[in-house]
Coordinates of C-alpha atoms and ligand atoms in Angstrom, one line a residue:
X1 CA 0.0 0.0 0.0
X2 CA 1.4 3.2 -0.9
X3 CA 0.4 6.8 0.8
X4 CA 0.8 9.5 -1.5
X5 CA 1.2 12.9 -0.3
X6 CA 0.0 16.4 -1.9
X7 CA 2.6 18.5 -3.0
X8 CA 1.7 20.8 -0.3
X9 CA 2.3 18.3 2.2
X10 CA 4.5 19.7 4.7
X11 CA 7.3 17.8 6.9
X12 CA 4.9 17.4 9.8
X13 CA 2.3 16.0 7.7
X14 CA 4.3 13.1 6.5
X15 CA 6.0 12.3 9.6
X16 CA 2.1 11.8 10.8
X17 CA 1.3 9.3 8.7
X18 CA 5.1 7.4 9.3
X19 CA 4.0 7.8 13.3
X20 CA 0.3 5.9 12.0
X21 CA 1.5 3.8 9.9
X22 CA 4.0 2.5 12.6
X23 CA 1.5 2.5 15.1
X24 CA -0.5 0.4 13.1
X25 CA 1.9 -2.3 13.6
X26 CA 3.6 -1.8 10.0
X27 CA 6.7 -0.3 8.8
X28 CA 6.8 3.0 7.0
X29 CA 8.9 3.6 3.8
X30 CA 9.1 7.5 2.6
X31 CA 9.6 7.5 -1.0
X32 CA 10.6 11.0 -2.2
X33 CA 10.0 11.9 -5.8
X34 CA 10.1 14.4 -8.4
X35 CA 6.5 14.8 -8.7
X36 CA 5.4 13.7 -4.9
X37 CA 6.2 11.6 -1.7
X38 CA 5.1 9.0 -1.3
X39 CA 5.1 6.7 2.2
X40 CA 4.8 2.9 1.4
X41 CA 3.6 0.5 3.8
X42 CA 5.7 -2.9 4.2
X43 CA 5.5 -5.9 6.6
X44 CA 1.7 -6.4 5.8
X45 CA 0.7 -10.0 3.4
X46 CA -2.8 -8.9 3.1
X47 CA -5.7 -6.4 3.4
X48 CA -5.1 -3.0 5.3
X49 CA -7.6 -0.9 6.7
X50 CA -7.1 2.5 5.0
X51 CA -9.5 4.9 6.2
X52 CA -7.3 5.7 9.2
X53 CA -4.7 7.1 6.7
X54 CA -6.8 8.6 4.2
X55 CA -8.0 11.2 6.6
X56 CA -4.6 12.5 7.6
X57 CA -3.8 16.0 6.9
X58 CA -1.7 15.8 3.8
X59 CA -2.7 12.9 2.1
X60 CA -3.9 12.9 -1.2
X61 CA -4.8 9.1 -1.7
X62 CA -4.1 5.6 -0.4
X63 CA -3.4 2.7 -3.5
X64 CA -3.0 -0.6 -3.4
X65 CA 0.0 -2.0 -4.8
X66 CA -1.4 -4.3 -6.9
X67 CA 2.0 -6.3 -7.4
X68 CA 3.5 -8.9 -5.2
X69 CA 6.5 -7.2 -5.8
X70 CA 5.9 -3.9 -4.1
X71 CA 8.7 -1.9 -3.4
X72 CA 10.6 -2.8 -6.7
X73 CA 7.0 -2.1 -8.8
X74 CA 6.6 1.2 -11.1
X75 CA 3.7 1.5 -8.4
X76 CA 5.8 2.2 -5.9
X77 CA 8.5 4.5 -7.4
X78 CA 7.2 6.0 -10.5
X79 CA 11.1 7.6 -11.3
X80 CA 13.7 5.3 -12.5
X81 CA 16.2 4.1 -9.9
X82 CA 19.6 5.0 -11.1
X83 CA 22.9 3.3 -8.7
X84 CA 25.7 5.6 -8.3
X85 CA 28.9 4.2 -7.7
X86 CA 31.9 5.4 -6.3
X87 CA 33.9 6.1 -9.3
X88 CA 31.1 8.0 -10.6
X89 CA 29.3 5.6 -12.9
X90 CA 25.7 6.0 -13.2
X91 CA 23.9 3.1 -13.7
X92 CA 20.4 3.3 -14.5
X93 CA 19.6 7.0 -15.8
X94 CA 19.8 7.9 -19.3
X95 CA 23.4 6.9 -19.6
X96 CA 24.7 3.4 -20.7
X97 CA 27.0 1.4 -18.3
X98 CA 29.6 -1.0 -19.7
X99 CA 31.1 -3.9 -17.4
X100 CA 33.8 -6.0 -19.0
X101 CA 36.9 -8.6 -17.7
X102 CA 37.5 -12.5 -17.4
X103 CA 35.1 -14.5 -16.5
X104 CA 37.4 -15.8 -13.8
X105 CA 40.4 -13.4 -12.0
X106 CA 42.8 -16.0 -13.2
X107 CA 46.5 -14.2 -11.8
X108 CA 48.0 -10.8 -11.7
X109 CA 49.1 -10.2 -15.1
X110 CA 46.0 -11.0 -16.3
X111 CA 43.3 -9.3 -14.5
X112 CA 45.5 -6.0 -14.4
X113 CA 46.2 -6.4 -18.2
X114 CA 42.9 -6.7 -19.0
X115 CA 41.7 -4.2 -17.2
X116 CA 43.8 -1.2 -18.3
X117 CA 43.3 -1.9 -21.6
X118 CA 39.4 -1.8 -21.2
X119 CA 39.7 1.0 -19.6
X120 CA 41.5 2.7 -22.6
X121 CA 38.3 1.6 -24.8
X122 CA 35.6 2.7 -22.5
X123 CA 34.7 0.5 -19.7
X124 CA 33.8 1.8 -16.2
X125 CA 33.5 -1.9 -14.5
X126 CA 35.8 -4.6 -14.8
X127 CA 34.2 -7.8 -14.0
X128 CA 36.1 -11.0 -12.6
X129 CA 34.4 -13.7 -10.2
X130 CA 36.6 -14.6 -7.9
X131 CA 34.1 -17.1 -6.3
X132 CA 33.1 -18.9 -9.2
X133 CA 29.4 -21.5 -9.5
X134 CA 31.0 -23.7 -11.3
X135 CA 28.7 -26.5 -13.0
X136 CA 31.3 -29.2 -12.6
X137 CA 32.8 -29.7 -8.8
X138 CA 36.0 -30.5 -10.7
X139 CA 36.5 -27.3 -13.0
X140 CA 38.5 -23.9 -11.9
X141 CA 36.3 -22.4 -8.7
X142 CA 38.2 -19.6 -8.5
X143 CA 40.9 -17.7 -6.4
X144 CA 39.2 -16.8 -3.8
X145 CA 40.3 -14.4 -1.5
X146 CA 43.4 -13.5 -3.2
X147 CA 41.3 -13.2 -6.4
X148 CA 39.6 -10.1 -4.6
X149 CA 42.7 -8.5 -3.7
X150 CA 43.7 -8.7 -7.5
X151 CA 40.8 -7.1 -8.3
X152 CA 41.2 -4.3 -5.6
X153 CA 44.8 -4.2 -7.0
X154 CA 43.2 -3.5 -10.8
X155 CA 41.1 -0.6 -8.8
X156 CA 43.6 1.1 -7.6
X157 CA 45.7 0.9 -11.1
X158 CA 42.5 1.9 -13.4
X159 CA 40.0 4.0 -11.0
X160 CA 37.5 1.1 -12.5
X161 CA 34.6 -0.2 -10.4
X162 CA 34.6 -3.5 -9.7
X163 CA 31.9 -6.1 -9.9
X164 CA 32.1 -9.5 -8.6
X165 CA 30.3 -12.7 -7.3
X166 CA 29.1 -13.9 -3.8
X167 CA 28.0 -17.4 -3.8
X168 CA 26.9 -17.6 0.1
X169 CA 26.5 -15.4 2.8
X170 CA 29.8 -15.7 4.5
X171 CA 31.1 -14.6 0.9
X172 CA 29.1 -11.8 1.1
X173 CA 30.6 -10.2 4.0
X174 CA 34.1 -10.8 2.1
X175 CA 33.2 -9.7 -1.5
X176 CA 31.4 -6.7 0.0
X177 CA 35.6 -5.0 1.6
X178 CA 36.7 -5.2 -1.9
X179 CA 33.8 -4.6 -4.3
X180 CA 31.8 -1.8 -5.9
X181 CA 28.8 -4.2 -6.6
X182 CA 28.0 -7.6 -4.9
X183 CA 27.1 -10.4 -7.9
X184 CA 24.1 -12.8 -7.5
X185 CA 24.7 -15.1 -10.0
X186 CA 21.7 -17.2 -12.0
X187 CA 22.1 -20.3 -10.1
X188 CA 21.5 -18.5 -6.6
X189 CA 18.8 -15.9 -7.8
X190 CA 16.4 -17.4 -5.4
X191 CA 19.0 -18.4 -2.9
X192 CA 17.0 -16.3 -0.2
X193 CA 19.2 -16.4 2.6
X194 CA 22.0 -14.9 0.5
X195 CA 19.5 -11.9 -1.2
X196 CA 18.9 -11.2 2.7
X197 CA 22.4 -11.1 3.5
X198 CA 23.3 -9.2 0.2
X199 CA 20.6 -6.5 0.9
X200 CA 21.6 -6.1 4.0
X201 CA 25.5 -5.3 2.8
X202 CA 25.1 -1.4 2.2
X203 CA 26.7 -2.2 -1.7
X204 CA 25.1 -1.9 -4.9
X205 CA 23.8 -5.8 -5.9
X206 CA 23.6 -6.7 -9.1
X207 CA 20.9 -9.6 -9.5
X208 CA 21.1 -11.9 -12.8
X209 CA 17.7 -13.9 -14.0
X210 CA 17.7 -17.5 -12.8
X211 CA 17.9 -19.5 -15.8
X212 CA 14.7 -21.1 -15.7
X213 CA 13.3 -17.9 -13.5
X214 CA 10.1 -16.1 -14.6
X215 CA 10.2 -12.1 -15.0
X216 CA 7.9 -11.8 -11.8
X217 CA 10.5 -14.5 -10.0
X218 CA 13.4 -11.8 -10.6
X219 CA 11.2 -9.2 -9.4
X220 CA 10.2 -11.2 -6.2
X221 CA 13.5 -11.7 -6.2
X222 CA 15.1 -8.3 -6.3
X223 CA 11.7 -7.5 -3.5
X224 CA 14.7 -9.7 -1.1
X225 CA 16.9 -6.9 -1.3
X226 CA 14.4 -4.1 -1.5
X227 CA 12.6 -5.5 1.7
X228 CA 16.2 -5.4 4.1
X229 CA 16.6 -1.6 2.9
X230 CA 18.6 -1.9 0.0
X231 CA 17.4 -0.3 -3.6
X232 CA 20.8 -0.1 -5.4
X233 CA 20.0 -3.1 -7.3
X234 CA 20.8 -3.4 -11.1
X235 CA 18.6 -6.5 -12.2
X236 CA 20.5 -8.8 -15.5
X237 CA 19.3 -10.8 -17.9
X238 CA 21.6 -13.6 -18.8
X239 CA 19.7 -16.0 -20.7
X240 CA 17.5 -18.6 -19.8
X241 CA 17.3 -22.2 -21.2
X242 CA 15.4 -23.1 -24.1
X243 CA 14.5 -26.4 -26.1
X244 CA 17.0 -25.1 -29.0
X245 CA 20.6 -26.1 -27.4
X246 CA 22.3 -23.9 -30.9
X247 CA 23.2 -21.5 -28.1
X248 CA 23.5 -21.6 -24.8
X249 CA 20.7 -19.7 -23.3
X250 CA 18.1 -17.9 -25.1
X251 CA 18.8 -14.2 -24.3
X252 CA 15.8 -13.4 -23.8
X253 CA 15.3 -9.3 -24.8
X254 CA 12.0 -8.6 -24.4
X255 CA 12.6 -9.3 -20.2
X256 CA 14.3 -5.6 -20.8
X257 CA 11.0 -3.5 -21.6
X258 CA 8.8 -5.5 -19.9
X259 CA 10.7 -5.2 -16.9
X260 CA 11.5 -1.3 -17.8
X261 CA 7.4 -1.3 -17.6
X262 CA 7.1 -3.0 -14.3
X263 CA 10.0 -1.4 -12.0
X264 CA 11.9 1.4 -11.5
X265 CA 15.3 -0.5 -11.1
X266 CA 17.8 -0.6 -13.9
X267 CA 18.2 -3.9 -16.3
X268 CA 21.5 -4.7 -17.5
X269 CA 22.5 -7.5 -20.3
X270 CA 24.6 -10.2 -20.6
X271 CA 24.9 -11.5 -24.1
X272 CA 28.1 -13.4 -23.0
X273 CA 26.1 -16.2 -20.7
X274 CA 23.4 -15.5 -22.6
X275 CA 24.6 -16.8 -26.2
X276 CA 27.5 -18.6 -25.1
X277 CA 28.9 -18.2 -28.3
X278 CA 31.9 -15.3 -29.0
X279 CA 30.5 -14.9 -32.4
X280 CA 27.0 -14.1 -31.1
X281 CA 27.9 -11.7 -28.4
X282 CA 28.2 -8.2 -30.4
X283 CA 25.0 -8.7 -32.3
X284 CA 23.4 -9.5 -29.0
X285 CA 24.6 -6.6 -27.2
X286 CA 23.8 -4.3 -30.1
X287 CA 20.2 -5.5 -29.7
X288 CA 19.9 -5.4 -26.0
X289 CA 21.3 -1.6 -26.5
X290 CA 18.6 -1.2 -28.8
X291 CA 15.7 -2.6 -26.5
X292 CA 16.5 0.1 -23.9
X293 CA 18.9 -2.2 -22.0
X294 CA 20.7 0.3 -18.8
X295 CA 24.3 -1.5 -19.4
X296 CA 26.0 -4.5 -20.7
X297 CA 28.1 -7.1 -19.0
X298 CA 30.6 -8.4 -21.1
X299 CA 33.2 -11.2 -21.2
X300 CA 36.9 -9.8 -22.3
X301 CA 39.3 -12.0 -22.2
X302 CA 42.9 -11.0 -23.2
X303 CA 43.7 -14.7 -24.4
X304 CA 40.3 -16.5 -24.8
X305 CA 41.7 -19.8 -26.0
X306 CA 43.6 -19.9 -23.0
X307 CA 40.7 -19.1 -20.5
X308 CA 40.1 -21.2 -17.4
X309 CA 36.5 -20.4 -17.5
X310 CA 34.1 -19.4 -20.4
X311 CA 36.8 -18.8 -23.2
X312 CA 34.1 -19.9 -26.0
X313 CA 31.9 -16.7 -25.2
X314 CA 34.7 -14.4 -24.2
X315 CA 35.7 -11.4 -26.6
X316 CA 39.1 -10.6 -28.2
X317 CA 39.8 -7.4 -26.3
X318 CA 39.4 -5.8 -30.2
X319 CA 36.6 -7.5 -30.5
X320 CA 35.2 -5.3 -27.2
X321 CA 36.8 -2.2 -29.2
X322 CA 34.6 -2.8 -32.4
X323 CA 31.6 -3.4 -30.0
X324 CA 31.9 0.0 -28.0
X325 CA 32.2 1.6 -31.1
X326 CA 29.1 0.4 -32.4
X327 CA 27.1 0.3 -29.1
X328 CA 27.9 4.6 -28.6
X329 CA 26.2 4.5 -32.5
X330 CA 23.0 2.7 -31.2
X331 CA 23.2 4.6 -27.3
X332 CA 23.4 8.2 -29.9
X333 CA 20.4 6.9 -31.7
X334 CA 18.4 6.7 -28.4
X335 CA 19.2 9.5 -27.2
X336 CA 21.8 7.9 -24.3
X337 CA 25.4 8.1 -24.5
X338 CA 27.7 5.5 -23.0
X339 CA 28.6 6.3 -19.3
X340 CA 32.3 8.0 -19.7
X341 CA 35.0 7.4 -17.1
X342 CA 35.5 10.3 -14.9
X343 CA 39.0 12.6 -14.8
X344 CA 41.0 10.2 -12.8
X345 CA 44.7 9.8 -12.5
X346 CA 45.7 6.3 -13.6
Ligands
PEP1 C1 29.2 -15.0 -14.5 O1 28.9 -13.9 -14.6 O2 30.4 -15.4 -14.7 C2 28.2 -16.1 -14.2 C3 28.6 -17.2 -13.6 O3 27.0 -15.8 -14.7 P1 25.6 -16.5 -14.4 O4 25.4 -16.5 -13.0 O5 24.7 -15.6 -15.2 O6 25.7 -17.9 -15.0
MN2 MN1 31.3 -16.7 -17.1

């Protein structure tokens, strides 16, 4: 349920209906926006008696959120989210975000190679899972730890921000001293303990479809993060399976309107998991720029053939080159422009 407030509501007016709505036995979310405030109500599962708060001074009128997922619904927050991070990248307004690396952090050389040279061509996040969900118990799982203090390590040498993957909670509390933005990955998108622990991190989450997930699953599942407090959340679709094994997944690009439609929160792209295929990955990241996608996470890797993880589906880092260029064509077209690194001393 969602309290929305006239314009001439003053300060007093809206902390009377947080006081009512708390003494109700609820919790009270103000939602400032452009237009108007708004004051959500959270912690009920069912009918709430209204009239008590549509005759508060101030109020204009009381709706019911007709979603499941509330607080990440268009309902709720009419103005798009948009995740700042600390290096300056916007990720969700009407710029264009770009996060490349490795699938894996594999050793120094590479990770810091990599990442200086995507950051000559463009990108402001340098992924690199450190933790990796590895489909096999007996393929590469990652570096770990010391994975995370390469990463930092690329940080400090490129001013990038850095993305990378939790795969439990006790991760979480690791990922989240050397990261920008905490990674749920596909196979734990409805790993609930985990979106708990992640939205209660204070970092920026960036939540990737389950591959047999639903559109309303993601939502409910980004409604986790939303529900401990946290609304950085950039939501990803990465592909989900299909009866026609040619690729991979089947990136599936209408998820990126239709979720545009149905919440405020930035969707990202992932046409590296979501093709599988290097050969496929610019033409899919063209179209997901075209459908209104918020960013792209891309696969670079500076050797691919040599790659401990995902080689078949990482880009030649010219390959990434050709694609930036084409994706600022397409971003120009819609009236975005790829998000631009900040003046920082490298
Ligand atoms: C990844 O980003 O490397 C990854 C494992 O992705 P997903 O969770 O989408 O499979
Ligand atoms: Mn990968």
């Amino acid at each position: 349920m969602l309290v929305v407030m006239k314009q001439s509501a003053t300060e007093e007016a809206i902390n009377r209906v947080v006081e009512t709505i708390e003494a109700m036995g609820y919790d009270a979310r103000p939602i400032p926006g452009h237009q108007r405030t708004a004051i959500g109500l959270v912690g009920n599962d069912g009918r709430v008696d209204s009239a008590r708060l549509e005759g508060l001074d101030g109020v204009l009128e009381v709706i019911a959120v007709s979603h499941p997922y509330k607080q990440v619904s268009r309902e709720w927050k009419a103005d798009d989210t948009i995740v700042t991070l600390a290096n300056g990248t916007r990720i969700g307004g009407s710029e264009i975000a770009i996060m490349a690396g490795p699938c894996a952090v594999e050793n120094e050389e590479q990770i810091l190679g990599v990442a200086h040279t995507l950051r000559g061509m463009g990108a402001t996040i340098l992924r690199g899972g450190a933790f990796k969900p590895r489909t096999s118990p007996y393929s590469f799982q990652g570096l770990g730890v010391e994975g995370l203090e390469l990463l930092a390590r690329a940080r400090e040498a490129t001013g990038l921000a850095i993305v990378t993957e939790a795969i439990d909670s006790e991760g979480v509390e690791i990922v989240r001293e050397y990261a920008d933005i905490i990674q749920i990955g596909a196979r734990n998108m409805q790993n609930y303990p985990l979106l708990r622990r992640a939205g209660q991190s204070g970092l920026p989450v960036l939540l990737k479809r389950g591959m047999s997930a639903t559109i309303k699953e993601l939502l409910l599942a980004a409604e986790y993060l939303l529900a401990e407090g946290n609304s950085q959340v950039i939501l990803c679709e990465r592909g989900v399976r299909s009866f026609d094994t040619h690729t991979r997944n089947l990136l599936d690009l209408t998820a990126i309107p239709v979720v545009k439609s149905l919440s405020h929160l930035p969707i990202i792209a992932d046409p590296s998991h979501g093709t599988g295929l290097r050969s496929k990955v610019t033409p899919m990241a063209r179209a997901a720029v075209a459908a209104g996608a918020d960013g792209l996470m891309i696969e670079v890797h500076p050797q691919p053939d040599m790659a401990l993880s995902d080689g078949a589906q990482s880009l030649y880092p010219e390959q990434f080159a050709e694609l930036m260029k084409q994706i600022r064509v397409i971003a120009r077209a819609l009236d975005r422009e790829l998000v631009e690194m900040p003046r920082v001393a490298v």
